[in-house]
mmCIF file of C-alpha atoms in Angstrom:
data_model
loop_
_atom_site.group_PDB
_atom_site.id
_atom_site.type_symbol
_atom_site.label_atom_id
_atom_site.label_comp_id
_atom_site.label_asym_id
_atom_site.label_seq_id
_atom_site.Cartn_x
_atom_site.Cartn_y
_atom_site.Cartn_z
ATOM 1 C CA MET A 26 12.325 8.670 12.598
ATOM 2 C CA ASN A 27 13.921 5.513 11.230
ATOM 3 C CA ILE A 28 13.903 3.670 7.937
ATOM 4 C CA PRO A 29 12.374 0.237 9.045
ATOM 5 C CA ASP A 30 9.666 1.922 10.719
ATOM 6 C CA THR A 31 8.828 4.219 8.077
ATOM 7 C CA LEU A 32 8.964 1.264 5.266
ATOM 8 C CA ILE A 33 6.568 -0.961 7.746
ATOM 9 C CA TRP A 34 4.147 2.032 7.856
ATOM 10 C CA LEU A 35 4.174 2.261 4.061
ATOM 11 C CA LEU A 36 3.784 -1.525 3.708
ATOM 12 C CA ASN A 37 0.908 -1.212 6.364
ATOM 13 C CA PHE A 38 -1.509 0.353 4.239
ATOM 14 C CA PRO A 39 -1.940 -2.142 1.737
ATOM 15 C CA ALA A 40 -1.945 -4.989 4.503
ATOM 16 C CA ALA A 41 -4.467 -3.231 6.412
ATOM 17 C CA HIS A 42 -6.853 -2.575 3.546
ATOM 18 C CA GLY A 43 -6.302 -6.065 2.036
ATOM 19 C CA TYR A 44 -9.893 -6.505 0.370
ATOM 20 C CA ALA A 45 -9.751 -3.089 -1.334
ATOM 21 C CA MET A 46 -6.332 -3.272 -2.381
ATOM 22 C CA VAL A 47 -6.804 -6.939 -4.354
ATOM 23 C CA PHE A 48 -9.685 -5.402 -6.073
ATOM 24 C CA ILE A 49 -7.917 -1.995 -6.762
ATOM 25 C CA ALA A 50 -4.824 -3.577 -7.731
ATOM 26 C CA GLY A 51 -6.265 -6.372 -9.819
ATOM 27 C CA PHE A 52 -8.192 -4.212 -11.967
ATOM 28 C CA SER A 53 -5.555 -1.513 -12.464
ATOM 29 C CA LEU A 54 -2.848 -3.995 -13.334
ATOM 30 C CA PHE A 55 -4.665 -4.749 -16.747
ATOM 31 C CA GLY A 56 -4.593 -0.980 -17.574
ATOM 32 C CA LEU A 57 -1.011 -0.288 -16.394
ATOM 33 C CA PHE A 58 0.357 -3.504 -18.467
ATOM 34 C CA ALA A 59 -1.273 -2.042 -21.564
ATOM 35 C CA LEU A 60 0.389 1.500 -20.964
ATOM 36 C CA SER A 61 3.676 0.019 -20.398
ATOM 37 C CA ALA A 62 3.672 -1.334 -23.483
ATOM 38 C CA SER A 63 5.667 -0.021 -26.121
ATOM 39 C CA GLY A 64 3.056 0.721 -28.583
ATOM 40 C CA ALA A 65 0.934 2.576 -25.956
ATOM 41 C CA THR A 66 2.260 6.199 -25.829
ATOM 42 C CA PRO A 67 0.225 8.601 -27.411
ATOM 43 C CA GLY A 68 1.039 9.383 -30.929
ATOM 44 C CA SER A 69 3.087 6.249 -31.334
ATOM 45 C CA ALA A 70 0.865 4.684 -34.162
ATOM 46 C CA LEU A 71 1.102 7.963 -36.360
ATOM 47 C CA ARG A 72 4.744 8.066 -35.402
ATOM 48 C CA ARG A 73 5.411 4.909 -37.124
ATOM 49 C CA VAL A 74 3.566 5.673 -40.376
ATOM 50 C CA ARG A 75 5.451 8.740 -40.642
ATOM 51 C CA GLU A 76 8.708 7.191 -40.048
ATOM 52 C CA ARG A 77 7.663 4.480 -42.772
ATOM 53 C CA GLU A 78 6.497 7.007 -45.256
ATOM 54 C CA GLY A 79 9.857 9.032 -44.749
ATOM 55 C CA LEU A 80 7.726 12.102 -43.858
ATOM 56 C CA LEU A 81 9.346 12.419 -40.170
ATOM 57 C CA ARG A 82 12.126 14.950 -40.101
ATOM 58 C CA PRO A 83 15.274 13.671 -38.455
ATOM 59 C CA GLU A 84 15.376 16.532 -35.820
ATOM 60 C CA HIS A 85 12.041 15.558 -34.575
ATOM 61 C CA ALA A 86 12.849 11.586 -34.612
ATOM 62 C CA LYS A 87 14.585 11.306 -31.483
ATOM 63 C CA ARG A 88 12.408 13.932 -29.374
ATOM 64 C CA GLY A 89 9.514 11.327 -29.758
ATOM 65 C CA ARG A 90 11.129 8.432 -28.721
ATOM 66 C CA TRP A 91 12.708 9.750 -25.334
ATOM 67 C CA GLY A 92 9.151 10.813 -24.121
ATOM 68 C CA GLY A 93 7.774 7.684 -25.069
ATOM 69 C CA ARG A 94 10.339 5.758 -23.069
ATOM 70 C CA LEU A 95 9.732 8.149 -20.272
ATOM 71 C CA VAL A 96 6.087 7.214 -20.244
ATOM 72 C CA ARG A 97 6.757 3.600 -20.436
ATOM 73 C CA ILE A 98 9.192 3.459 -17.672
ATOM 74 C CA VAL A 99 6.924 5.568 -15.346
ATOM 75 C CA PHE A 100 4.012 3.181 -16.116
ATOM 76 C CA ARG A 101 6.233 -0.325 -15.685
ATOM 77 C CA VAL A 102 7.351 1.381 -11.984
ATOM 78 C CA LEU A 103 3.904 1.874 -11.203
ATOM 79 C CA THR A 104 2.976 -1.393 -12.504
ATOM 80 C CA VAL A 105 5.486 -3.034 -10.263
ATOM 81 C CA VAL A 106 4.076 -1.098 -7.273
ATOM 82 C CA MET A 107 0.683 -2.264 -7.836
ATOM 83 C CA LEU A 108 2.108 -5.739 -8.228
ATOM 84 C CA ALA A 109 3.323 -5.697 -4.831
ATOM 85 C CA ASN A 110 0.591 -4.201 -3.475
ATOM 86 C CA LEU A 111 -1.812 -6.827 -4.756
ATOM 87 C CA VAL A 112 0.784 -9.502 -3.243
ATOM 88 C CA ILE A 113 0.585 -7.815 -0.063
ATOM 89 C CA GLY A 114 -3.144 -7.585 -0.027
ATOM 90 C CA ILE A 115 -3.614 -10.964 -0.806
ATOM 91 C CA LEU A 116 -1.170 -12.318 2.261
ATOM 92 C CA SER A 117 -3.010 -9.938 4.670
ATOM 93 C CA LEU A 118 -6.472 -11.590 3.482
ATOM 94 C CA THR A 119 -5.078 -15.194 4.107
ATOM 95 C CA GLY A 120 -3.621 -14.126 7.485
ATOM 96 C CA VAL A 121 0.049 -13.897 7.107
ATOM 97 C CA PRO A 122 1.064 -11.045 9.327
ATOM 98 C CA VAL A 123 2.890 -9.126 6.855
ATOM 99 C CA THR A 124 3.632 -6.015 9.121
ATOM 100 C CA ARG A 125 1.994 -7.040 12.343
ATOM 101 C CA ALA A 126 4.750 -8.895 13.605
ATOM 102 C CA TYR A 127 7.181 -6.023 13.366
ATOM 103 C CA ILE A 128 4.609 -3.408 14.710
ATOM 104 C CA TYR A 129 3.995 -6.212 17.710
ATOM 105 C CA GLU A 130 7.665 -6.261 18.701
ATOM 106 C CA HIS A 131 8.790 -2.799 18.159
ATOM 107 C CA GLY A 132 5.210 -0.960 19.027
ATOM 108 C CA GLN A 133 4.751 1.045 22.136
ATOM 109 C CA PRO A 134 1.776 -0.531 24.210
ATOM 110 C CA THR A 135 -1.290 1.888 24.978
ATOM 111 C CA THR A 136 -4.997 1.109 26.117
ATOM 112 C CA GLY A 137 -7.569 2.397 23.737
ATOM 113 C CA THR A 138 -11.302 1.903 23.104
ATOM 114 C CA ARG A 139 -12.965 -0.124 20.519
ATOM 115 C CA ASP A 140 -16.085 1.105 18.867
ATOM 116 C CA GLY A 141 -17.294 -1.266 16.008
ATOM 117 C CA ASP A 142 -14.686 -1.343 13.465
ATOM 118 C CA TRP A 143 -12.892 2.000 14.747
ATOM 119 C CA ILE A 144 -10.103 2.159 17.487
ATOM 120 C CA THR A 145 -9.224 5.364 19.411
ATOM 121 C CA PHE A 146 -6.145 5.527 21.468
ATOM 122 C CA SER A 147 -3.843 8.317 22.599
ATOM 123 C CA THR A 148 0.095 8.153 21.939
ATOM 124 C CA ALA A 149 2.498 8.914 24.441
ATOM 125 C CA SER A 150 2.620 12.467 23.434
ATOM 126 C CA GLY A 151 -0.799 13.109 24.155
ATOM 127 C CA VAL A 152 -1.953 13.009 19.998
ATOM 128 C CA GLU A 153 -5.284 10.819 19.971
ATOM 129 C CA TYR A 154 -5.824 8.949 17.038
ATOM 130 C CA THR A 155 -9.062 7.078 15.748
ATOM 131 C CA VAL A 156 -7.963 4.228 13.275
ATOM 132 C CA GLU A 157 -10.130 1.597 11.299
ATOM 133 C CA SER A 158 -9.644 -1.924 12.063
ATOM 134 C CA ASN A 159 -10.964 -3.459 9.097
ATOM 135 C CA PHE A 160 -13.192 -6.682 9.192
ATOM 136 C CA PHE A 161 -11.449 -8.673 6.446
ATOM 137 C CA THR A 162 -8.162 -7.692 7.581
ATOM 138 C CA PRO A 163 -8.172 -7.102 11.449
ATOM 139 C CA ALA A 164 -5.199 -5.542 13.176
ATOM 140 C CA VAL A 165 -4.832 -8.166 15.769
ATOM 141 C CA TYR A 166 -1.874 -9.971 16.680
ATOM 142 C CA PRO A 167 -0.464 -12.526 17.784
ATOM 143 C CA ASP A 168 -3.832 -14.238 17.587
ATOM 144 C CA ARG A 169 -5.548 -13.127 14.336
ATOM 145 C CA ASP A 170 -8.875 -14.850 15.268
ATOM 146 C CA ALA A 171 -9.133 -13.779 18.920
ATOM 147 C CA TYR A 172 -12.568 -12.757 19.968
ATOM 148 C CA LEU A 173 -12.140 -9.316 21.551
ATOM 149 C CA SER A 174 -15.035 -8.629 24.073
ATOM 150 C CA GLY A 175 -15.356 -5.055 25.612
ATOM 151 C CA ASP A 176 -14.412 -1.813 24.617
ATOM 152 C CA GLN A 177 -10.978 -1.682 26.016
ATOM 153 C CA VAL A 178 -8.119 -2.984 24.123
ATOM 154 C CA VAL A 179 -4.480 -3.069 24.323
ATOM 155 C CA VAL A 180 -2.807 -1.115 21.197
ATOM 156 C CA ARG A 181 0.574 -1.317 20.094
ATOM 157 C CA TYR A 182 1.788 1.399 17.617
ATOM 158 C CA LEU A 183 4.986 2.732 16.185
ATOM 159 C CA PRO A 184 6.015 5.986 17.942
ATOM 160 C CA SER A 185 7.270 7.490 14.809
ATOM 161 C CA HIS A 186 4.175 6.335 13.070
ATOM 162 C CA PRO A 187 1.041 6.011 15.211
ATOM 163 C CA GLN A 188 -1.279 4.975 11.975
ATOM 164 C CA ALA A 189 0.776 1.309 12.067
ATOM 165 C CA TYR A 190 -0.693 -0.132 15.168
ATOM 166 C CA VAL A 191 -2.136 -3.677 15.916
ATOM 167 C CA ILE A 192 -4.273 -4.712 18.915
ATOM 168 C CA ASP A 193 -2.370 -7.036 21.399
ATOM 169 C CA SER A 194 -4.603 -10.126 21.506
ATOM 170 C CA SER A 195 -2.207 -11.678 24.189
ATOM 171 C CA GLN A 196 -3.235 -9.329 27.007
ATOM 172 C CA GLY A 197 -6.214 -7.515 28.187
ATOM 173 C CA PRO A 198 -6.350 -3.873 29.080
ATOM 174 C CA ARG A 199 -4.052 -2.387 31.906
#
């Protein structure tokens, strides 16, 4: 397993599900931004009141701050990941081949069958995969708007991650 194929495989999920990813990331970013703010950790308002009134013991003062910082760091990392997924989803919806060009260049070709929005193909090792080709972000490359007629299609997939695939629009089935 090589690292570029794994990264493309990870990036391919938000690219292949662009419509859903835009809505999921768009709405979840509001909550993640709020949770990554300094006053969002549970008990932080009560802690500030206790510190102001002098009711917080010195040995308890540092313990709560580290937990709050850790929570904010985790939510800030999640915010960055969701923001990246939002950008990938928007690019995929507008027709930018975020991962498709890499999969096309480095993928192994095979013949598959198309049944509505589902593509079924077998890898060189004999494992059969049935994966979705989303209507809003079709897995077609190099011509994204190509009309696919018939049930047979040529599929290029990454050998180490067959879920990352494209339908080759430049050639028909072999």
